[in-house]
Tab-separated table of N, CA and C in Angstrom:
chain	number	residue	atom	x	y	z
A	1	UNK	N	0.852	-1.168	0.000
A	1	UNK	CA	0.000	0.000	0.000
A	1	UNK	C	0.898	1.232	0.000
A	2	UNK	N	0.471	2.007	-1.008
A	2	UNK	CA	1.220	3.357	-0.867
A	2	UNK	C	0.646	4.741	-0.923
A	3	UNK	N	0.998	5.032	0.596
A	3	UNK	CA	0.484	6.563	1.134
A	3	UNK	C	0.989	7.699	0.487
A	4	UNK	N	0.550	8.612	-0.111
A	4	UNK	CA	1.032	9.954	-0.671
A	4	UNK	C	0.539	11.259	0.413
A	5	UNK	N	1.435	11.653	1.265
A	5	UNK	CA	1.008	12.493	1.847
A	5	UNK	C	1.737	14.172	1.289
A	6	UNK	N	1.141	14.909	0.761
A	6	UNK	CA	1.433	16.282	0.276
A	6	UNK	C	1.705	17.373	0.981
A	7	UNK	N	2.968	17.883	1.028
A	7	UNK	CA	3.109	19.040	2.139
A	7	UNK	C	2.808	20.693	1.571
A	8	UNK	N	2.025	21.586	1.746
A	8	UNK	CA	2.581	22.228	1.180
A	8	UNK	C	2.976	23.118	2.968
A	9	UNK	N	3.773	24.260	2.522
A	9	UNK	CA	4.057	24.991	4.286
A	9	UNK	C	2.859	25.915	4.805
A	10	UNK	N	2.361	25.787	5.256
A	10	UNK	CA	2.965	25.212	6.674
A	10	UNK	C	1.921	24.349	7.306
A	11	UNK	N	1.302	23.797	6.198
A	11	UNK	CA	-0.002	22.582	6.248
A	11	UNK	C	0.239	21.431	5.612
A	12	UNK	N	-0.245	20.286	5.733
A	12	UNK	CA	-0.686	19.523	5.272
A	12	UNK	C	-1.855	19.381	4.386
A	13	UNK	N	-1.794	19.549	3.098
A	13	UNK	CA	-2.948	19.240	2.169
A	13	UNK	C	-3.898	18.098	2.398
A	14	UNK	N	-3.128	17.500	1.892
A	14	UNK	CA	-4.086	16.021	2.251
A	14	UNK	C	-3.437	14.796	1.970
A	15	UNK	N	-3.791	13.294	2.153
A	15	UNK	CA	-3.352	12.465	2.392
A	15	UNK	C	-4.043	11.832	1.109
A	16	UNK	N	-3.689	10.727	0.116
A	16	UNK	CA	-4.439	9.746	-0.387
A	16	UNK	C	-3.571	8.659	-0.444
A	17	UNK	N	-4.651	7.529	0.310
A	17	UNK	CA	-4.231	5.837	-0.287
A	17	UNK	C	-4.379	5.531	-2.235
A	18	UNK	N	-2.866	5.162	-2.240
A	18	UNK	CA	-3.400	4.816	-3.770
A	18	UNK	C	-3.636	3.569	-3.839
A	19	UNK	N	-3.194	2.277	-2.873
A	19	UNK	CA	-3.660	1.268	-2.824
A	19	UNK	C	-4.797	1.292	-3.281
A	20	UNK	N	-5.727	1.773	-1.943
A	20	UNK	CA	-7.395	1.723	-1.891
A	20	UNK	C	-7.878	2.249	-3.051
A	21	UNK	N	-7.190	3.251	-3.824
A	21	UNK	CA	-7.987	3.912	-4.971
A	21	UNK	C	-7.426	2.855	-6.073
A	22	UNK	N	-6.753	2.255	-6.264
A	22	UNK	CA	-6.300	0.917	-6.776
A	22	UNK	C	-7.342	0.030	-7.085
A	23	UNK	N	-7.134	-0.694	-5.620
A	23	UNK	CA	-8.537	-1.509	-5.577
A	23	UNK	C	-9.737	-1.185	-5.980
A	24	UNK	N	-9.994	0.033	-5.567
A	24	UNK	CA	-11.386	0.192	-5.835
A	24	UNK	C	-11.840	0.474	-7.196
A	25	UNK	N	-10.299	0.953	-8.126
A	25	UNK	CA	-10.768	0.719	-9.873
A	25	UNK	C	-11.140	-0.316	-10.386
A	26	UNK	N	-10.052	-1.295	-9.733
A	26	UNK	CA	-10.007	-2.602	-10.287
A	26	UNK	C	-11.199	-3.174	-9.666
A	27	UNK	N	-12.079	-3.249	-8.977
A	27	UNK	CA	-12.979	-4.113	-8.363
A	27	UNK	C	-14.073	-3.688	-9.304
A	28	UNK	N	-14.216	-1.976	-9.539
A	28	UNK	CA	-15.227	-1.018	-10.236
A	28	UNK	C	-14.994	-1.645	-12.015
A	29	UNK	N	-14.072	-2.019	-12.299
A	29	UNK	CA	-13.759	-2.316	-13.751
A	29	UNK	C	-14.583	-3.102	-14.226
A	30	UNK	N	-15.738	-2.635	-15.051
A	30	UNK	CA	-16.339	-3.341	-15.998
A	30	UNK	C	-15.366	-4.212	-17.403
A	31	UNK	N	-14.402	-3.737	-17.653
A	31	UNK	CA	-13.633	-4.445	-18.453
A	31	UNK	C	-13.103	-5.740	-18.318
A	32	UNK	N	-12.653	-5.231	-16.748
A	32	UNK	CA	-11.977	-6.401	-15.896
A	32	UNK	C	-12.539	-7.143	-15.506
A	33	UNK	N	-13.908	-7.261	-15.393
A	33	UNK	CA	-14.403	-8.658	-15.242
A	33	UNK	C	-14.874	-8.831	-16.246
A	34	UNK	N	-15.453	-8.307	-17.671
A	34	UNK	CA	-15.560	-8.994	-18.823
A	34	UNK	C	-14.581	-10.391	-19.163
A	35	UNK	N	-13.010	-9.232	-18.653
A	35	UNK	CA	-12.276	-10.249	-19.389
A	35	UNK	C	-11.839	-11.184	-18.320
A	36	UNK	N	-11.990	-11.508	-17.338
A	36	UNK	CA	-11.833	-12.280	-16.061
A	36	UNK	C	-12.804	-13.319	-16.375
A	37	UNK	N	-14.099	-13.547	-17.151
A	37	UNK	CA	-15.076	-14.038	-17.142
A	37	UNK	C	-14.692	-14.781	-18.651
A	38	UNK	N	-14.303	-14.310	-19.480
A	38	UNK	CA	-13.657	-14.793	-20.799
A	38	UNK	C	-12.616	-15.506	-20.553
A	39	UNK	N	-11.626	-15.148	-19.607
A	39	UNK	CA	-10.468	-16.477	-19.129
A	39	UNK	C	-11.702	-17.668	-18.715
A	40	UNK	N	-12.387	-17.365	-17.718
A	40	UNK	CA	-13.351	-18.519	-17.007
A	40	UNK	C	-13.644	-19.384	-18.059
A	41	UNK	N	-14.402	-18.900	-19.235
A	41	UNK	CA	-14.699	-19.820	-20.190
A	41	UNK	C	-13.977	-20.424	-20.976
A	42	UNK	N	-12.809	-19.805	-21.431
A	42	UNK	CA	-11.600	-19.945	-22.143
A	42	UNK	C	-11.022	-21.593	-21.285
A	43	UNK	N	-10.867	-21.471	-20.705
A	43	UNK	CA	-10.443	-22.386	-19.506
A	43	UNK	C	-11.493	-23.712	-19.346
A	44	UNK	N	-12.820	-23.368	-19.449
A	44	UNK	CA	-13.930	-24.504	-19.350
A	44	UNK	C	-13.519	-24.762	-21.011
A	45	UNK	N	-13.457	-24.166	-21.778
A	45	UNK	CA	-13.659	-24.722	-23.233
A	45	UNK	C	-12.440	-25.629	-23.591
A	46	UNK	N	-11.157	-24.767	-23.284
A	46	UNK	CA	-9.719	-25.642	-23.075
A	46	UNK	C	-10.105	-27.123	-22.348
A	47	UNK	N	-10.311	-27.480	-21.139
A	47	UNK	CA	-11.229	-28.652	-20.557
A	47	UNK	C	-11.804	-29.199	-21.517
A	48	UNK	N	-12.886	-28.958	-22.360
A	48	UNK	CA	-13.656	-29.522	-23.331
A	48	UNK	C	-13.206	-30.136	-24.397
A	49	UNK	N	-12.169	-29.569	-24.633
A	49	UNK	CA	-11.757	-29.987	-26.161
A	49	UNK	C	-10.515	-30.937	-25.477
A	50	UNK	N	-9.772	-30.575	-24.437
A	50	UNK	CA	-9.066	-31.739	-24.085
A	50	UNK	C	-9.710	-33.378	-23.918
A	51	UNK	N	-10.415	-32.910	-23.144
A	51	UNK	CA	-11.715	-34.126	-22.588
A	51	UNK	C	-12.238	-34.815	-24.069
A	52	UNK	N	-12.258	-34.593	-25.417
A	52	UNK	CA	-12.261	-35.027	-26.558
A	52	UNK	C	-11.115	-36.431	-26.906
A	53	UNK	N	-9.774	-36.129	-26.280
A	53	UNK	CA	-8.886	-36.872	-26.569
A	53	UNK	C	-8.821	-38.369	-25.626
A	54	UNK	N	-9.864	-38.415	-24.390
A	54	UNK	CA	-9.454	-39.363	-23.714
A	54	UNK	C	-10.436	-40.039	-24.002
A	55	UNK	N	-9.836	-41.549	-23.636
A	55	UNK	CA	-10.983	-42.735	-23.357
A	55	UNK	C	-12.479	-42.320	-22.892
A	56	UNK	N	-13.163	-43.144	-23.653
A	56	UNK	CA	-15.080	-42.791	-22.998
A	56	UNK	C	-14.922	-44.573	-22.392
A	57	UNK	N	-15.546	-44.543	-21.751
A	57	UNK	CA	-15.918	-45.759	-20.813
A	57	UNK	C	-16.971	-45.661	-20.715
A	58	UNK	N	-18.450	-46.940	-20.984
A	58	UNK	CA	-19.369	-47.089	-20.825
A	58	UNK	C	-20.351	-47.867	-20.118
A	59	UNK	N	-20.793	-48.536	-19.773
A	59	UNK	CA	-21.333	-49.711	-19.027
A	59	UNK	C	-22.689	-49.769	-18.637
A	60	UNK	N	-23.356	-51.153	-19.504
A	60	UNK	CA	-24.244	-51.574	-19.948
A	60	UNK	C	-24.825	-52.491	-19.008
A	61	UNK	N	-26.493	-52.857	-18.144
A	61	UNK	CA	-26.302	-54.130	-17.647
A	61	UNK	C	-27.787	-54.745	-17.977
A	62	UNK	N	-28.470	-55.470	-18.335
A	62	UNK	CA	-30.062	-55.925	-18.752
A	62	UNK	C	-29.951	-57.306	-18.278
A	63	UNK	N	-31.425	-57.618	-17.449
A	63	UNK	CA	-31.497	-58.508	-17.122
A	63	UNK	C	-33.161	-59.391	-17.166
A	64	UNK	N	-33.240	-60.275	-17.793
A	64	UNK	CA	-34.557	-60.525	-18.629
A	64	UNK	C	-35.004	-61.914	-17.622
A	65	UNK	N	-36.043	-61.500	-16.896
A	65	UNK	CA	-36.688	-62.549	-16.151
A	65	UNK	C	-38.319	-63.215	-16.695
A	66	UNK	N	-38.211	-63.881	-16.943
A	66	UNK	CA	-39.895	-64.599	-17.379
A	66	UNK	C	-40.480	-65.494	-16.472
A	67	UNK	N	-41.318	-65.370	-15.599
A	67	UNK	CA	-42.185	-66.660	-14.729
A	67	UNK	C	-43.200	-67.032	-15.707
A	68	UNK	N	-43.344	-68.598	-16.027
A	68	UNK	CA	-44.606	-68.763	-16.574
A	68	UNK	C	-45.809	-69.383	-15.647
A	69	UNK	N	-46.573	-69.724	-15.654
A	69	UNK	CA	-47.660	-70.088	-14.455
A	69	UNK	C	-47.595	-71.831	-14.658
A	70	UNK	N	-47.540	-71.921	-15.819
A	70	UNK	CA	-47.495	-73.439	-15.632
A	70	UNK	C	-46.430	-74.277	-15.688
A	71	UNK	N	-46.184	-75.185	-15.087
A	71	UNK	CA	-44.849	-75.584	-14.766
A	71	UNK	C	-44.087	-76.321	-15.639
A	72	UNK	N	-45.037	-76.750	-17.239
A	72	UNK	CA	-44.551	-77.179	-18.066
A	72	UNK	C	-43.534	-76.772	-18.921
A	73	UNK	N	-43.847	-75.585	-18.719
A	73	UNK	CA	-43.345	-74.127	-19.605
A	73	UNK	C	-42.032	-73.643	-19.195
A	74	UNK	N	-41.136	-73.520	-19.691
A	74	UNK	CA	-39.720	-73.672	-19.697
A	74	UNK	C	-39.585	-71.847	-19.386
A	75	UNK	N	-39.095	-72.149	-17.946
A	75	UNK	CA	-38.878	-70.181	-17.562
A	75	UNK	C	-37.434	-69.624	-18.138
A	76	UNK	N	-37.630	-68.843	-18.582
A	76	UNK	CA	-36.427	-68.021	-19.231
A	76	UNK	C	-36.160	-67.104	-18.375
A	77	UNK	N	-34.757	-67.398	-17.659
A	77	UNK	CA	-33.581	-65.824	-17.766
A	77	UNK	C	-32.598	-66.096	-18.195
A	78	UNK	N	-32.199	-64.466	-18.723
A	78	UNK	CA	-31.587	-63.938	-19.414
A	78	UNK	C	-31.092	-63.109	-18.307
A	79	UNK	N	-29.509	-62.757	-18.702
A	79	UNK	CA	-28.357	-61.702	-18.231
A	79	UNK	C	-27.436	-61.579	-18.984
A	80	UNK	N	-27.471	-60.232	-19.682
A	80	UNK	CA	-26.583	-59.240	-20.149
A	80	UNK	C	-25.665	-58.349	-19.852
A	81	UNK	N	-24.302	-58.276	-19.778
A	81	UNK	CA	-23.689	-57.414	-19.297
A	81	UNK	C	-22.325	-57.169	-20.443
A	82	UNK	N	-22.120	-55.884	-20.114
A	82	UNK	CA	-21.417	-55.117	-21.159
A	82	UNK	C	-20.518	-53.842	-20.923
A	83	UNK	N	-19.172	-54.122	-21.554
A	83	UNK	CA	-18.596	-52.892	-20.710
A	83	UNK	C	-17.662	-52.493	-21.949
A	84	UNK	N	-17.938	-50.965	-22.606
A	84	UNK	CA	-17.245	-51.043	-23.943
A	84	UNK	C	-16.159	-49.713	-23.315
A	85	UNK	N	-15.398	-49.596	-23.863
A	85	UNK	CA	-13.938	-48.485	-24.032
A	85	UNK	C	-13.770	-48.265	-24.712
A	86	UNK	N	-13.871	-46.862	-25.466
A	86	UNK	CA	-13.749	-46.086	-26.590
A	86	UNK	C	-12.454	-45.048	-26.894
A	87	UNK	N	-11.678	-45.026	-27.719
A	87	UNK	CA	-10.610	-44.244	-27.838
A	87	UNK	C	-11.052	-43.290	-29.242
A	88	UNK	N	-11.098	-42.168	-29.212
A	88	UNK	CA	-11.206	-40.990	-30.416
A	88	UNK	C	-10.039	-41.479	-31.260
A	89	UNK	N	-10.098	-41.448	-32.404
A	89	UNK	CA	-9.033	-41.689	-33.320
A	89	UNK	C	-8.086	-40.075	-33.489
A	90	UNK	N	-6.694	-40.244	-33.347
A	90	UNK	CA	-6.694	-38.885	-33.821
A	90	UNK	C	-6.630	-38.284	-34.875
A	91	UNK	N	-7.367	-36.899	-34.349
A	91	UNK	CA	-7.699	-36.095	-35.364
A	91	UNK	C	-7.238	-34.869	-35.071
A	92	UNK	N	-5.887	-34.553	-36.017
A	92	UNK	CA	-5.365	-33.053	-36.099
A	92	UNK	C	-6.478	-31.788	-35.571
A	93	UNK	N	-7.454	-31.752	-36.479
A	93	UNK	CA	-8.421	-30.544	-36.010
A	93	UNK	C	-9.089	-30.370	-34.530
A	94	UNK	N	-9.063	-31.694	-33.775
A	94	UNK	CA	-9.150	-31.496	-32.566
A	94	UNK	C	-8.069	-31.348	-31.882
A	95	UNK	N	-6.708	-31.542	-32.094
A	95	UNK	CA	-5.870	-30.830	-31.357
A	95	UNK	C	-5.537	-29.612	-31.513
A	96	UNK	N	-5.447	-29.402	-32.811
A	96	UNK	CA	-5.674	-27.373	-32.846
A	96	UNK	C	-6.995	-27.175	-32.821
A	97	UNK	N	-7.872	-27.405	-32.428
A	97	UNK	CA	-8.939	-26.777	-31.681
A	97	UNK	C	-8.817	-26.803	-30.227
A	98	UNK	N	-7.652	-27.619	-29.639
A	98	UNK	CA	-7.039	-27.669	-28.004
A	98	UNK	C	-6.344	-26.510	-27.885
A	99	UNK	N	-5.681	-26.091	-28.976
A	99	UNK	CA	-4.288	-25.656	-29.094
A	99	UNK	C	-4.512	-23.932	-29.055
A	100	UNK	N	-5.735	-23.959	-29.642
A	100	UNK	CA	-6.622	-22.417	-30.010
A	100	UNK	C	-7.182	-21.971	-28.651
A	101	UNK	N	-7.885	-22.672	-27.825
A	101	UNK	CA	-8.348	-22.749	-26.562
A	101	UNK	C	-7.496	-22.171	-25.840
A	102	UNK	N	-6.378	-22.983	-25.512
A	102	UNK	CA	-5.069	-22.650	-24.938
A	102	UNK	C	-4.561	-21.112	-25.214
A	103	UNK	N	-4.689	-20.621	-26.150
A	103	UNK	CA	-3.971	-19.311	-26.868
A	103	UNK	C	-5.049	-18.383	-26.191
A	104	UNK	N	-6.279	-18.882	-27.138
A	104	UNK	CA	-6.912	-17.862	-26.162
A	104	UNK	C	-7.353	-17.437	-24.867
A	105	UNK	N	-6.554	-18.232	-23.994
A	105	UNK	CA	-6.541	-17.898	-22.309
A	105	UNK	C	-5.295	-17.463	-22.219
A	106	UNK	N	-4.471	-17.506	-22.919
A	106	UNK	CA	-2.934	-16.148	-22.845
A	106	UNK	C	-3.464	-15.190	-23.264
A	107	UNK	N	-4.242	-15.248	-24.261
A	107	UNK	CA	-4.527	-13.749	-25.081
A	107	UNK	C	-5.447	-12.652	-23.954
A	108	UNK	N	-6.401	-13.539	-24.212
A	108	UNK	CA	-6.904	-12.995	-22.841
A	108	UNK	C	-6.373	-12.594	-21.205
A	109	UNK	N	-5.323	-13.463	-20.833
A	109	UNK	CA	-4.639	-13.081	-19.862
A	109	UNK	C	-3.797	-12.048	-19.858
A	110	UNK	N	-3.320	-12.303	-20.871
A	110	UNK	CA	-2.493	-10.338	-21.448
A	110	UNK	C	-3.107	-9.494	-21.829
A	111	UNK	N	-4.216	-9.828	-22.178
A	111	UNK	CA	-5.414	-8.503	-22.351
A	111	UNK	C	-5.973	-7.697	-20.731
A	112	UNK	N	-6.071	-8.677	-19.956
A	112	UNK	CA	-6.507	-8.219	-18.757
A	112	UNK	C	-5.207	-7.705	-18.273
A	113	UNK	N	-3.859	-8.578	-18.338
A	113	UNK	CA	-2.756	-7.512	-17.564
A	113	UNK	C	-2.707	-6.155	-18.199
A	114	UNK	N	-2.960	-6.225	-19.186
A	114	UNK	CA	-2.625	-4.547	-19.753
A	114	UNK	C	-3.875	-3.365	-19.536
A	115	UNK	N	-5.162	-4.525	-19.275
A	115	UNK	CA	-6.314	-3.196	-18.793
A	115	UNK	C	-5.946	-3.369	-17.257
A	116	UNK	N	-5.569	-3.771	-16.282
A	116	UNK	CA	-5.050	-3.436	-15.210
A	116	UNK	C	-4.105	-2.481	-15.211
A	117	UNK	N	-3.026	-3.093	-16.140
A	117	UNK	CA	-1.786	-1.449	-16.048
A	117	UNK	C	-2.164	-0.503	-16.157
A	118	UNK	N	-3.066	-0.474	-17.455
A	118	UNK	CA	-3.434	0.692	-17.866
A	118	UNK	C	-4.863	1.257	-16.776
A	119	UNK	N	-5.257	1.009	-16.306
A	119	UNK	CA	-6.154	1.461	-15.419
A	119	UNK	C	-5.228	1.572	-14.002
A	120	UNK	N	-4.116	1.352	-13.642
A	120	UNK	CA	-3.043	1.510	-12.578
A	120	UNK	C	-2.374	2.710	-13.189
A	121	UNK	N	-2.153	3.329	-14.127
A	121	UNK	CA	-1.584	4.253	-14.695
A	121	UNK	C	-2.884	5.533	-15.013
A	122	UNK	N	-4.165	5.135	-15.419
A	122	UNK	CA	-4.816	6.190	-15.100
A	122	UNK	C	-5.020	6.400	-13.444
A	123	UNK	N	-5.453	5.659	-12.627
A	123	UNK	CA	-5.742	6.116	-11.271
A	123	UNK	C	-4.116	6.590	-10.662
A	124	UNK	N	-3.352	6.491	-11.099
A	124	UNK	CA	-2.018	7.358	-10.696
A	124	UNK	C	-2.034	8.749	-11.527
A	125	UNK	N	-2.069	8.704	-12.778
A	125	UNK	CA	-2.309	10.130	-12.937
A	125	UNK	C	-3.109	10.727	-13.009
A	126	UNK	N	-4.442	10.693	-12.423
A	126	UNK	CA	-5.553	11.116	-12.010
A	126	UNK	C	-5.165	11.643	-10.497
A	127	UNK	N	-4.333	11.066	-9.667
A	127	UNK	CA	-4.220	11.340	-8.607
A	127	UNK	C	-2.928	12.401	-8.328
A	128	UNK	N	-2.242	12.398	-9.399
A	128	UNK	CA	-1.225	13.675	-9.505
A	128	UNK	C	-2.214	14.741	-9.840
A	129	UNK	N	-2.473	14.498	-10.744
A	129	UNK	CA	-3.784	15.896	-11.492
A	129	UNK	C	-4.674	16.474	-9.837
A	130	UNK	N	-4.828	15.892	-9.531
A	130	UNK	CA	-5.751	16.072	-8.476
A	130	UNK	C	-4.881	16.934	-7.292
A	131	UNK	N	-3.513	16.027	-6.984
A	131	UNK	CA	-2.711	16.753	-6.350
A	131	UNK	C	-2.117	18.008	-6.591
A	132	UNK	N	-1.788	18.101	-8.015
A	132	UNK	CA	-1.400	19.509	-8.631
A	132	UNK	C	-2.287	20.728	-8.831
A	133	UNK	N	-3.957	20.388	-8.607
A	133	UNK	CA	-4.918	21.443	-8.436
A	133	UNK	C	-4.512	21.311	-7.174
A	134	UNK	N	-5.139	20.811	-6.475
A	134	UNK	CA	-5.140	21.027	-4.772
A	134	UNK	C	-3.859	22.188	-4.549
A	135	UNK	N	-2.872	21.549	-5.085
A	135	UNK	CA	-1.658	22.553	-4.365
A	135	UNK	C	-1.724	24.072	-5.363
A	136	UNK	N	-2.308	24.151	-6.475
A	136	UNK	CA	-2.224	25.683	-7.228
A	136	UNK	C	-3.275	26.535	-6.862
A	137	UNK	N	-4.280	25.652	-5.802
A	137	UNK	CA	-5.356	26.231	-5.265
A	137	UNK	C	-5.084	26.616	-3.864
A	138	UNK	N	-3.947	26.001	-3.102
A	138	UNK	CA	-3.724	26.395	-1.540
A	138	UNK	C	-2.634	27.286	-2.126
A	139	UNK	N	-2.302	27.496	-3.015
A	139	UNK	CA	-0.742	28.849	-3.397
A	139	UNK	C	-1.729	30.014	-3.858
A	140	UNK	N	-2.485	29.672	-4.587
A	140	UNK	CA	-3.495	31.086	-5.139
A	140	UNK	C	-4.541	31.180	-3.004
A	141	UNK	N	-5.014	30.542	-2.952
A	141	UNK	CA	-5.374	30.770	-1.583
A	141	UNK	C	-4.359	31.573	-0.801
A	142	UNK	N	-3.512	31.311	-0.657
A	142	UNK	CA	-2.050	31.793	0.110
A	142	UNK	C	-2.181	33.298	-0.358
A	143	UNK	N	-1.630	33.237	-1.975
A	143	UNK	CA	-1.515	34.818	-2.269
A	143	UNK	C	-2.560	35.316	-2.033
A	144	UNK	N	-3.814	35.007	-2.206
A	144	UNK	CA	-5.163	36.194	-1.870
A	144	UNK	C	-5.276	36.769	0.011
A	145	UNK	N	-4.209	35.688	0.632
A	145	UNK	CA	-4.220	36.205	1.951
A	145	UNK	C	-3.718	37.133	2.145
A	146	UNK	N	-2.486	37.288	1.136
A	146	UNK	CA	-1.918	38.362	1.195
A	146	UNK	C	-1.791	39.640	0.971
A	147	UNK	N	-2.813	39.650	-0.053
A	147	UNK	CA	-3.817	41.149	-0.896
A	147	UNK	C	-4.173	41.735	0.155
């Protein structure tokens, strides 16, 4: 956290946290969670298209009972069971469709570091600007004391 406290003589102007005014852009950033929310998916979709390449495992079970009433009558069961394992053949276009996924959660991750900088670089010079009125307004204050 970093305190900016402004002197001018023989007062103290004022004090600002730029931390807190930090945070509170970044929390306020509609951009920043656009693109915070676009990694999220970026990331579920990366998952998806990986999840393409592995084994499917399935498992099947039927079981066929017949009572007949008369005892002549030959009762049938039946039991079925079944357990299949599936491998995707590969296919180039699903790994660069992994591969695209992947990119676009860097892209996006460097998109959000740079609307952070750049929103860390406006709330810093927003806060000089602010400081440099304050102080041309306690010097013009000053001289009118002196009129």
């Amino acid at each position: 956290m970093v305190c900016v406290v402004l002197f001018f003589w023989p007062s103290i102007l004022f004090s600002v946290d730029l931390g807190h005014m930090a945070r509170l852009a970044i929390e306020n950033s509609i951009e920043m969670r656009r693109l915070e929310h676009k990694i999220r998916v970026s990331e579920i979709g990366a998952r998806e298209k990986w999840g393409q390449f592995t084994p499917t495992v399935s498992l099947s079970a039927s079981r066929t009972h017949t009572d007949q009433e008369k005892p002549s009558d030959v009762q049938k069961r039946e039991s079925d069971y079944s357990i299949s394992v599936t491998q995707a053949l590969y296919q180039p276009d699903l790994l660069l469709n992994h591969e695209e996924a992947i990119l676009n959660i860097d892209i996006s991750s460097m998109q959000l570091q740079q609307v952070r900088e750049n929103l860390l670089k406006e709330v810093l010079s927003t806060t000089l600007d602010i400081c440099r009125l304050r102080s041309r307004l306690n010097v013009t204050e000053h001289s009118l004391d002196f009129v």
